[in-house]
Coordinates of C-alpha atoms and ligand atoms in Angstrom, one line a residue:
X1 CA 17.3 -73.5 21.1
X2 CA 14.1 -75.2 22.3
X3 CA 11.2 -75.4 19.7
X4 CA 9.2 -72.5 21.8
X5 CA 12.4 -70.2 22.7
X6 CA 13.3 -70.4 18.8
X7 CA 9.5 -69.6 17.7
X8 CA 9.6 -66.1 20.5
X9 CA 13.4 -65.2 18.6
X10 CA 11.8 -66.2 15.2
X11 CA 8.7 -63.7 15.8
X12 CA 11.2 -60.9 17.3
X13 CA 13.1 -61.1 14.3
X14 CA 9.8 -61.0 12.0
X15 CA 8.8 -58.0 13.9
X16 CA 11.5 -56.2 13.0
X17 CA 11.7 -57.7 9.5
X18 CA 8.0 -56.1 8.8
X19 CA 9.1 -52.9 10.5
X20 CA 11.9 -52.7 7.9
X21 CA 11.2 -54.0 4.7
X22 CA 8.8 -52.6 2.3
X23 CA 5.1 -53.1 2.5
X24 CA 4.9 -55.3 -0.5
X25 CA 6.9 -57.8 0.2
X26 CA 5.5 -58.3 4.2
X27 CA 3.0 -61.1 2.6
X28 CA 6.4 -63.3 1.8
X29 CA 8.0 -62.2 5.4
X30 CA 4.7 -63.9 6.9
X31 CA 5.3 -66.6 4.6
X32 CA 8.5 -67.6 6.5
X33 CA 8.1 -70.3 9.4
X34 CA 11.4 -70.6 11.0
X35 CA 13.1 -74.6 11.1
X36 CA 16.2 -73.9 13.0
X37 CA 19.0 -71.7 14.2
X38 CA 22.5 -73.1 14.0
X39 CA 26.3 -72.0 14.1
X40 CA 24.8 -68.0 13.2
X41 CA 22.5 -69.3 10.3
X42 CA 18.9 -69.1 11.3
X43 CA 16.8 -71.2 8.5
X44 CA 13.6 -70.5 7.6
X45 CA 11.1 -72.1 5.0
X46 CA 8.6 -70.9 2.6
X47 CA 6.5 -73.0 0.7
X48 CA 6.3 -69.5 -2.4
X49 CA 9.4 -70.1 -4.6
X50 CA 8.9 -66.6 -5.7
X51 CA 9.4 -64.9 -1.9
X52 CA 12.6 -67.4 -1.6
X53 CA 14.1 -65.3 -4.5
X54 CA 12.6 -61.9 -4.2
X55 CA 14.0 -61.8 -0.9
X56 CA 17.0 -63.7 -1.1
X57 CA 17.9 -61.4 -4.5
X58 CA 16.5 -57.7 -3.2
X59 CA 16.6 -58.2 0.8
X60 CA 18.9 -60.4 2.1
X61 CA 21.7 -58.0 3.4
X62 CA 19.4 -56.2 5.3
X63 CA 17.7 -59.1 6.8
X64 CA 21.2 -60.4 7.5
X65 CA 21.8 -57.0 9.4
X66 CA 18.3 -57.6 11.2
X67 CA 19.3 -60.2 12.8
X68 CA 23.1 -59.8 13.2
X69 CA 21.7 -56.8 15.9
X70 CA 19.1 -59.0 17.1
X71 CA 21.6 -61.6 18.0
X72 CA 24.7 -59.5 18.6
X73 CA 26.3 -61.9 16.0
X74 CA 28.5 -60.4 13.5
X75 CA 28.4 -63.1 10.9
X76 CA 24.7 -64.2 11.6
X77 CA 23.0 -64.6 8.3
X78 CA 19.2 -65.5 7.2
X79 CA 18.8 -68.9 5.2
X80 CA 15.9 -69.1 3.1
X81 CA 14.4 -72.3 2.1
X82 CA 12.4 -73.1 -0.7
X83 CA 9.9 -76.6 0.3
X84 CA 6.2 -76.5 0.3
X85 CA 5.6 -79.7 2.4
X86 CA 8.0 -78.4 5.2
X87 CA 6.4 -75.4 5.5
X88 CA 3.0 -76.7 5.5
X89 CA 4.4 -79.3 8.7
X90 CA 6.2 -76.4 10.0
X91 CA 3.0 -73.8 10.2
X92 CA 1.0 -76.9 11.8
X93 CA 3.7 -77.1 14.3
X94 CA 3.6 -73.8 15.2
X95 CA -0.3 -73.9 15.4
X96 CA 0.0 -76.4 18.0
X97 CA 2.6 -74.7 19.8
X98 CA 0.0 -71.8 19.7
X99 CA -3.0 -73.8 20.4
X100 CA -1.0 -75.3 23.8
X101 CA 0.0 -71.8 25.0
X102 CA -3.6 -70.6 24.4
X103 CA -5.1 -73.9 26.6
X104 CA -2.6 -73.9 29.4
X105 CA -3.3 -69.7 29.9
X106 CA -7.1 -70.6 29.7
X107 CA -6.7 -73.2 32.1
X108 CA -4.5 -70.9 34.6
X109 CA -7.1 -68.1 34.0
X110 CA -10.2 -70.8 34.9
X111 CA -7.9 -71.5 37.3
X112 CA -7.6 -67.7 39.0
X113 CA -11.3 -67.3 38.5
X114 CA -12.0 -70.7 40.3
X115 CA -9.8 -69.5 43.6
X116 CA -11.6 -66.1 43.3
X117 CA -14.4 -67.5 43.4
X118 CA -14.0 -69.6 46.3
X119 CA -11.8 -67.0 48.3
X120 CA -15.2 -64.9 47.6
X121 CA -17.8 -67.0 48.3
X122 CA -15.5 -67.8 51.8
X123 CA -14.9 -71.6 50.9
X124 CA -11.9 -73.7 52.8
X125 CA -10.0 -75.3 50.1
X126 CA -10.3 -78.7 52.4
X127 CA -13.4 -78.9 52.6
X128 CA -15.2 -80.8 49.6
X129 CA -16.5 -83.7 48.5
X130 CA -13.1 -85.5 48.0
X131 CA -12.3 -85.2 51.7
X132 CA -15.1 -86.1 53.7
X133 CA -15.2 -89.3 55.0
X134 CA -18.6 -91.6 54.1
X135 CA -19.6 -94.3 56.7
X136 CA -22.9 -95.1 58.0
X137 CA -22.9 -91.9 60.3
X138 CA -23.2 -90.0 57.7
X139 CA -24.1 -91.6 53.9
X140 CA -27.8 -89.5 54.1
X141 CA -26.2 -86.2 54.7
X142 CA -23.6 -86.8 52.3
X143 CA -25.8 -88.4 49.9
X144 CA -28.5 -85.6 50.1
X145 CA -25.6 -82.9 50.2
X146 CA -24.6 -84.9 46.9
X147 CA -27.7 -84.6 45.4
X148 CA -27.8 -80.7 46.4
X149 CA -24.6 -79.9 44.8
X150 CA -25.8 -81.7 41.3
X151 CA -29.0 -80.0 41.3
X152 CA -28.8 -77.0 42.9
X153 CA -32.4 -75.8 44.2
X154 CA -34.3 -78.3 42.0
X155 CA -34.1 -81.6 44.9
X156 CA -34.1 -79.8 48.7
X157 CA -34.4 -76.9 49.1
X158 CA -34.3 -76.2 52.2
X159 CA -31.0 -78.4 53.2
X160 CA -31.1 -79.0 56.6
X161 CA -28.0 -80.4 57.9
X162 CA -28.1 -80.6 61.8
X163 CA -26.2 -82.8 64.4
X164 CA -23.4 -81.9 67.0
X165 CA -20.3 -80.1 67.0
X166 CA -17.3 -81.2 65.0
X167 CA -19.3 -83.8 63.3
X168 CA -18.6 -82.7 59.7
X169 CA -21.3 -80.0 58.9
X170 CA -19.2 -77.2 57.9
X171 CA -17.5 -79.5 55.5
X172 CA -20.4 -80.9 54.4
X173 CA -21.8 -77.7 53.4
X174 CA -18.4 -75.7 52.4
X175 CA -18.5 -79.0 49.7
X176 CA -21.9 -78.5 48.2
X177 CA -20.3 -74.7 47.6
X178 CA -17.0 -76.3 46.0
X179 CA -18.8 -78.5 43.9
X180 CA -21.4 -75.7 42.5
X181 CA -18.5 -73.6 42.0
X182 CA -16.6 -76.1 39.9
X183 CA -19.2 -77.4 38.1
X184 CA -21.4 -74.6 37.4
X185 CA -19.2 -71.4 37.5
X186 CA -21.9 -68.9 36.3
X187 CA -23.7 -69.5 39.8
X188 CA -23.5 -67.4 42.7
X189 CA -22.3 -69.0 45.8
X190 CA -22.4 -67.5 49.1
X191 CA -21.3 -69.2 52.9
X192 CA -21.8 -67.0 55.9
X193 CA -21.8 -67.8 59.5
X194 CA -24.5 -67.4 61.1
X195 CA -22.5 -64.6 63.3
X196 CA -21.7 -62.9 60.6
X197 CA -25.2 -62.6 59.2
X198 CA -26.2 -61.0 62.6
X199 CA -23.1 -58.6 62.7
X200 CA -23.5 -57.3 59.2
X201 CA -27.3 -56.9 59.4
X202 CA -26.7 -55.0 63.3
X203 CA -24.1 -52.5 62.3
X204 CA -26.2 -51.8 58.8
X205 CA -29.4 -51.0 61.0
X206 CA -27.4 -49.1 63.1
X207 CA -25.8 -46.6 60.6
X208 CA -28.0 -43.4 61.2
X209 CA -27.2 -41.8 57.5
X210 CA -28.7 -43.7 54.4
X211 CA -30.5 -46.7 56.8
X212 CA -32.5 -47.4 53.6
X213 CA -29.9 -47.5 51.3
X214 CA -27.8 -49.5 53.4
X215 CA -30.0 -52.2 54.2
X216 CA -31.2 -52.2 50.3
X217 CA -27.5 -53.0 49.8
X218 CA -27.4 -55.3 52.9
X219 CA -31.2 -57.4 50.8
X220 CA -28.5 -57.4 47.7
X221 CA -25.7 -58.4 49.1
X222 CA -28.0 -62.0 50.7
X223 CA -30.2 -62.0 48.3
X224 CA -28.2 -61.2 44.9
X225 CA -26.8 -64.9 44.8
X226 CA -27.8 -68.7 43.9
X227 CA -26.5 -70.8 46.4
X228 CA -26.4 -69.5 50.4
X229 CA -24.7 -71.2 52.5
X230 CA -26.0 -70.2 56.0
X231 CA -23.8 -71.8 59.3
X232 CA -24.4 -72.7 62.4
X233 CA -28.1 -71.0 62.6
X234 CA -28.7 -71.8 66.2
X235 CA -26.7 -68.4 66.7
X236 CA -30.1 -66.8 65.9
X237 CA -31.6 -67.9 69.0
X238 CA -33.7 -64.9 70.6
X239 CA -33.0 -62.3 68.4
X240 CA -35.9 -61.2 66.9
X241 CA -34.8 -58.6 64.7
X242 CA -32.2 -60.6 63.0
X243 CA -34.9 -63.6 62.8
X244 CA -37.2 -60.9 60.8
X245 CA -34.4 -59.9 58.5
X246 CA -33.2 -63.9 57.9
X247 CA -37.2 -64.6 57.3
X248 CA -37.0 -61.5 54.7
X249 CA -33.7 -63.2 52.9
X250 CA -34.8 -66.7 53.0
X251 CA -38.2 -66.3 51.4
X252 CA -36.5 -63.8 48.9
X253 CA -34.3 -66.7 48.1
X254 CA -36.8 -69.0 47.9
X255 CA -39.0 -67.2 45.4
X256 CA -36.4 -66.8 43.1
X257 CA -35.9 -70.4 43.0
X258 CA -32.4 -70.1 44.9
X259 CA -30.6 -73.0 46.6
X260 CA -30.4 -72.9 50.5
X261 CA -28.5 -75.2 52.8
X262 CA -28.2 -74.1 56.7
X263 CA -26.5 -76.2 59.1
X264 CA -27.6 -76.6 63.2
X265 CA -26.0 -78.4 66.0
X266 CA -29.9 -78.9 67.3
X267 CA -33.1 -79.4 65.6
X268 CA -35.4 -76.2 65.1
X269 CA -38.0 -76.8 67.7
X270 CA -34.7 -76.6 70.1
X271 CA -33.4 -73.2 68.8
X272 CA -34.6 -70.5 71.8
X273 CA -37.3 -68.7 70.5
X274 CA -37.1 -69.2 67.0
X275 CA -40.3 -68.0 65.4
X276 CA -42.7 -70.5 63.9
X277 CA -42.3 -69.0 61.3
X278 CA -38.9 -69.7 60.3
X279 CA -38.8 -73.1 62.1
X280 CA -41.7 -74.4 59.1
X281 CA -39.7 -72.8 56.9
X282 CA -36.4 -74.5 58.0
X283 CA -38.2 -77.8 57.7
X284 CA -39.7 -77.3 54.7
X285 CA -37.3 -79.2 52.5
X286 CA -35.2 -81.9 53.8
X287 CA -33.9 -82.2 57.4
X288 CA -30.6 -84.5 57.3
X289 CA -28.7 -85.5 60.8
X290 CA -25.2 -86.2 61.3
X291 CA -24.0 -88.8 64.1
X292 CA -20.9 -89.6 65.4
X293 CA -18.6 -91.8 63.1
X294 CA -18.3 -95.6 63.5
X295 CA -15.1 -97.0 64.7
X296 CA -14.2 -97.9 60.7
X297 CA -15.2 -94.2 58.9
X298 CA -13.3 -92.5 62.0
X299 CA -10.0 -95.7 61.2
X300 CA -10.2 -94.4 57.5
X301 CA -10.8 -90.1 58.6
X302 CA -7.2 -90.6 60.3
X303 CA -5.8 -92.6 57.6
X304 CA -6.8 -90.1 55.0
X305 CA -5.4 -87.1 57.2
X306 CA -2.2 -88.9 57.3
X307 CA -2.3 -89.5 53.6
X308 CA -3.4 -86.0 52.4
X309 CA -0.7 -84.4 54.7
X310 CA 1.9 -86.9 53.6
X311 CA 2.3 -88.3 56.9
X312 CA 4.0 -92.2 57.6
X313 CA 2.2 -93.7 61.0
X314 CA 2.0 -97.1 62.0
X315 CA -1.2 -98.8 61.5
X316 CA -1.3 -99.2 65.8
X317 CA -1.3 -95.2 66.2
X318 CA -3.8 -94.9 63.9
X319 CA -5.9 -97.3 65.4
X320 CA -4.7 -96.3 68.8
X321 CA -6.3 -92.7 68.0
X322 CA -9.2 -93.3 66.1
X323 CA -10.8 -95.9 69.1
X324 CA -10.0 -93.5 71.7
X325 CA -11.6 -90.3 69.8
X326 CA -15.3 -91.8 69.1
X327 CA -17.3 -88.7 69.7
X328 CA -16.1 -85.5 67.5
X329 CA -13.9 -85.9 64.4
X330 CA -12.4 -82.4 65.1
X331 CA -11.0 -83.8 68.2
X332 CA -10.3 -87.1 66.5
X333 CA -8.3 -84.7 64.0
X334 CA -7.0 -82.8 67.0
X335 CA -5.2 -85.9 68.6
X336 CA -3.9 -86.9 65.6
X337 CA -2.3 -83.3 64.9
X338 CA -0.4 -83.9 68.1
X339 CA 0.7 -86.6 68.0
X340 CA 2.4 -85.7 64.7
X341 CA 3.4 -82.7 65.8
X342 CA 4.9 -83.8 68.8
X343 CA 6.8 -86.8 66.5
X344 CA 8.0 -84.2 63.8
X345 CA 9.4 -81.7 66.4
X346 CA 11.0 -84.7 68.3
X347 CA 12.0 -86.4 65.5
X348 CA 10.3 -89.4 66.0
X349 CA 8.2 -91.7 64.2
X350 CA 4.4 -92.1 64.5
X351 CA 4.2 -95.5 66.7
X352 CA 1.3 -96.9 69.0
X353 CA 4.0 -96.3 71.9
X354 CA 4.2 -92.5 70.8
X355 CA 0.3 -92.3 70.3
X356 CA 0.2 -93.3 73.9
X357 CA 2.3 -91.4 75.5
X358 CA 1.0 -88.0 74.2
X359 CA -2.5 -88.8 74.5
X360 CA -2.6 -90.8 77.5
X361 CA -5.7 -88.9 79.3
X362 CA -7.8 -91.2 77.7
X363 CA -6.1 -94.5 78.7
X364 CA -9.3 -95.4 80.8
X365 CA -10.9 -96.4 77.4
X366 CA -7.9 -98.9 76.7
X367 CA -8.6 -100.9 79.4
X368 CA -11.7 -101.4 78.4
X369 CA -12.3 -105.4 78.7
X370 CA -14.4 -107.6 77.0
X371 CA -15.6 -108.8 80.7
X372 CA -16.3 -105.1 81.5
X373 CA -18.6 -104.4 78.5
X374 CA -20.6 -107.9 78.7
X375 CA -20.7 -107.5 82.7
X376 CA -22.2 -103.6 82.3
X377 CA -24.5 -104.8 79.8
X378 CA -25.6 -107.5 81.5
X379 CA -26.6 -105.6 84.2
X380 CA -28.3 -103.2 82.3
X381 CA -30.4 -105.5 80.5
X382 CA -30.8 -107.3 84.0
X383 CA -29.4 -110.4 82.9
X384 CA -26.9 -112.8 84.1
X385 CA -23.1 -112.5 82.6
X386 CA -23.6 -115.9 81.7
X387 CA -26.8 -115.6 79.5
X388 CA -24.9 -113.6 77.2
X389 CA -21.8 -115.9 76.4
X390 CA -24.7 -118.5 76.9
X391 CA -26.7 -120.0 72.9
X392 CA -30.1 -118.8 74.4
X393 CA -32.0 -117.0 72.0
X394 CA -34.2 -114.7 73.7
X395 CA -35.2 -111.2 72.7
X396 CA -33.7 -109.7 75.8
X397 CA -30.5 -112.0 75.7
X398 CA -29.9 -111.6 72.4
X399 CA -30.8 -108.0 72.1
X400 CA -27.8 -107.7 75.0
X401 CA -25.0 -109.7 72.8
X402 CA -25.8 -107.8 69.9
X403 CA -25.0 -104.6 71.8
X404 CA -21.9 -106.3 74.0
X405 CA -20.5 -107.5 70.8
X406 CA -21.2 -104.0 69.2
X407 CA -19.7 -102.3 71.9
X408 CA -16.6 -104.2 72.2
X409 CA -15.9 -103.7 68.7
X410 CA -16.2 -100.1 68.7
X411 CA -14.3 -99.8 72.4
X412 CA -11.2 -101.9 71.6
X413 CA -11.6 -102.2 68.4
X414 CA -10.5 -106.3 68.8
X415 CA -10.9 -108.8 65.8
X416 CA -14.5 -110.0 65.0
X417 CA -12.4 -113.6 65.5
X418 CA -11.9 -112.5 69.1
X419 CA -14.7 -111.0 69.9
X420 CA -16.6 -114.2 68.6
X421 CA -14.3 -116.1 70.4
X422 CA -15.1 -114.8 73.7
X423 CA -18.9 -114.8 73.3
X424 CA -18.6 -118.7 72.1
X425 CA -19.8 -117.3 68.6
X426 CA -18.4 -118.1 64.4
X427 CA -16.5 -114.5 63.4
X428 CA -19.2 -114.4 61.3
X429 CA -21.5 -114.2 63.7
X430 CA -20.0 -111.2 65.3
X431 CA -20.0 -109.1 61.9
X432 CA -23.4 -109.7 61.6
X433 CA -24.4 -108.9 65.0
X434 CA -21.7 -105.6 64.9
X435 CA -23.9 -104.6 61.8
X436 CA -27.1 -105.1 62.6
X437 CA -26.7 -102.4 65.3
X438 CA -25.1 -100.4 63.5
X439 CA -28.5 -100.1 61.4
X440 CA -30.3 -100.0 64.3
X441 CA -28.9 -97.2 66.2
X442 CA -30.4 -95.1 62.9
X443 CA -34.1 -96.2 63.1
X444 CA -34.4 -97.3 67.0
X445 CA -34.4 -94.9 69.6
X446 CA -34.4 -97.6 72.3
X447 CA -30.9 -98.9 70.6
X448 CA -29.7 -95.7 70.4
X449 CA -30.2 -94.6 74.1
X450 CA -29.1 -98.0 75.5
X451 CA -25.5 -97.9 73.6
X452 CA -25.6 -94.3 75.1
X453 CA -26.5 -95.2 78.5
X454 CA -24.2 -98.3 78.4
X455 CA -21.4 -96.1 77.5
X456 CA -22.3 -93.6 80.1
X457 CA -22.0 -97.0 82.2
X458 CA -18.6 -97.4 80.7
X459 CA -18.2 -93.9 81.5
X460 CA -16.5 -93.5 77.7
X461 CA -18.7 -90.6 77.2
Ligands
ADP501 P1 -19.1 -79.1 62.5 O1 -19.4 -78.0 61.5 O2 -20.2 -80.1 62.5 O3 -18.8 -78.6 63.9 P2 -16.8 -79.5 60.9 O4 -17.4 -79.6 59.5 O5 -16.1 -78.2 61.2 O6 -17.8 -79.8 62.0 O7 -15.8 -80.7 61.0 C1 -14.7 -80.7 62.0 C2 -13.5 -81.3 61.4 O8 -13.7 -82.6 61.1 C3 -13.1 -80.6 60.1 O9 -11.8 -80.4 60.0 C4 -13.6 -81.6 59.0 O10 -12.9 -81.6 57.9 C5 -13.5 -82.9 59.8 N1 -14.5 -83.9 59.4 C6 -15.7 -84.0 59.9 N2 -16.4 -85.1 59.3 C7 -15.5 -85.6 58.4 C8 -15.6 -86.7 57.5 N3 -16.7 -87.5 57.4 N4 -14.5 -87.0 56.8 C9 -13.4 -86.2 56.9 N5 -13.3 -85.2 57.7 C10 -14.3 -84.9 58.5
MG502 MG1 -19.3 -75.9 61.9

């Protein structure tokens, strides 16, 4: 018998030892720590020489008879063992057995309680911390979200996380709730779309019986809570009522020293009619803004879906996807759910060929040239094609390499060693110029709109 399934026989037989025998000897039945169960002869120790042979002289048919029933053995007998030490290693044993059991049900109960929680607050499982992707798109919104989740309304409060769709806000957001959750289970966490806010607070209004007491319970059910979670608030747009009621549960929130974090695909000045008041209010703590990933952050978002999902794919297909889907990381995620879906059901494996073939509507980006990107530049920087392979180092030539060599690493994702090849420059020189837009595109508008309107150009977006 294992050491547990001999401790739950052992205890059986006890129960029914105590349910037999006479009161005055049950202190020398709990005595007993069982060491074994052999050939019919189940051995127990004591470490009192005196319950060894008050039992063994007064008891021991009857025990016997205990356990022959218990074990539907005939010729079963008890074995009492006289040996202080053993017993003494033996109860410490059994302690630990105990003290396991009593861990691993805590940790399943925390457990339970944890996927309540989340289930209740209305969390997706995938979304946290772990799985979102840092890169320079999105290290302040990530590292503000960060800070959120570790101090909950003592560092922003308001969190304002805007930026456009399928850029990683719900996750972000949906992670600050995970990580309050785990961390701090005694807090209250709440997500709600934005939709759902306006729903529930319309068909409360509406209920003609007990308005009061249903919008009291509507206040309770918003405002009873730490940590809300509010989605996608540009859904408020024009309606006043709802814009009242979200004003009402915000500065509830807020007085009580509550945590809020809403998320926008546009600023608040953009929102139709959102009232001045709640626009000051929504950027009254800190405004973060998420922008679409880098070439790299999207390369490692596709390597990290494949990895999560357990998914082999060439290092080509990967790449193949993640240049070709620059814009939205739920399409990025979408073209890469295809194209394993299409390889599993075909029984195929993940190649560049495959990646091709499935998603070929956007082969007008893989013929993307180095010639076509310096040559659209060029022109609009007004510049010859020449100046920018040339060494000259004006503002307006250089300005155009840095953004040709940008562009042409984020389009084709080539080698820094080609790309520096083809505009006469060291590799090095490339990385530096590939990275001192990407820093640029942060803090300078005029970068920003020119890779835009170059790309229009390019007509990648
Ligand atoms: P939004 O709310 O901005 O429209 P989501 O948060 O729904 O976008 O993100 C769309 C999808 O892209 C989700 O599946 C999300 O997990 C994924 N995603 C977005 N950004 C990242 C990132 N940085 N790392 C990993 N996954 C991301
Ligand atoms: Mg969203």
């Amino acid at each position: 018998m294992e050491n547990i399934e001999l401790k739950r026989f052992w205890e059986k037989v006890k129960e029914e030892l105590i349910g037999s025998l006479p009161e005055s000897v049950h202190p020398w039945i709990y005595s007993l720590e069982v060491s074994g169960y052999d050939k019919g002869v189940l051995s127990v120790v004591t470490g009192q020489a005196m319950a060894r042979d008050w039992l063994k002289k007064n008891h021991s048919s009857q025990m016997n008879k205990i356990l022959q029933t218990i074990s539907n053995d005939s010729n079963a007998r008890i074995h009492i063992i006289y040996d202080e030490n053993a017993a003494k290693k033996i109860k410490k044993e059994v302690e630990k057995i105990h003290k396991k059991e009593i861990e691993a049900k805590q940790k399943e109960l925390a457990m339970e309680n944890l996927n309540f929680m989340q289930s209740n607050a209305n969390l997706n499982l995938k979304y946290k911390f772990e799985n979102f992707v840092v890169g320079a798109n999105n290290r302040f919104a990530h590292d503000a979200s960060l800070a959120v989740a570790k101090n909950p309304a003592k560092k922003y409060n308001p969190l304002f996380i805007y930026g456009n769709s399928g850029l990683g806000k719900t996750h972000l957001m949906q992670a600050i709730g995970h990580y309050i959750l785990f961390h701090t289970p005694d807090l209250k966490v709440k997500y709600t779309k934005t939709d759902d806010y306006i729903n529930d607070f319309i068909s409360n209004s509406r209920k003609t019986n007990n308005s009061i007491e249903n919008m009291s319970k509507f206040n309770k059910k918003y405002t009873n809570i730490d940590v809300i979670l509010i989605d996608d608030i540009q859904f408020i747009e024009s309606k006043e009522k709802s814009m009242e009621r979200m004003q009402h549960t915000f500065d509830k929130l807020y007085e009580k020293g509550k945590q809020i974090v809403i998320t926008s695909d546009r600023i608040p000045e953009e929102i139709p009619k959102l009232t001045d008041a709640l626009t000051s209010r929504f950027k009254s703590g800190l405004m973060v803004e998420l922008m679409p990933p880098d070439l790299d952050t999207r390369l490692e978002i596709v390597e990290k879906l494949a990895n999560y999902n357990d998914i082999a794919a060439d290092d080509d297909a990967l790449k193949y996807i993640a240049v070709n889907f620059s814009k939205n990381v739920r399409e990025l995620e979408g073209a890469f759910t295809k194209v394993c879906a299409y390889a599993e059901l075909n029984n195929k494996s993940i190649t560049l060929e495959l990646a091709r073939e499935i998603l070929k509507c956007k082969e007008n980006i893989d013929k993307l040239t180095f010639d076509k990107i310096a040559d659209v530049t060029s022109s609009y920087y007004n510049i010859n094609m020449s100046d920018i392979k040339s060494s000259s180092r004006s503002q307006k030539i250089s300005n155009a390499r840095q953004l040709s060599i940008y562009l042409c690493r984020e389009l084709t994702n080539e080698s820094f060693e080609n790309i520096g090849n083809y505009f006469n420059k060291k590799h090095t020189t490339a990385l530096y110029a590939y990275e001192q837009v990407v820093k640029k595109i942060k803090t300078n508008v005029e970068t920003s709109t020119a890779i835009k309107e170059i790309k229009q150009a390019l007509k990648v977006i």
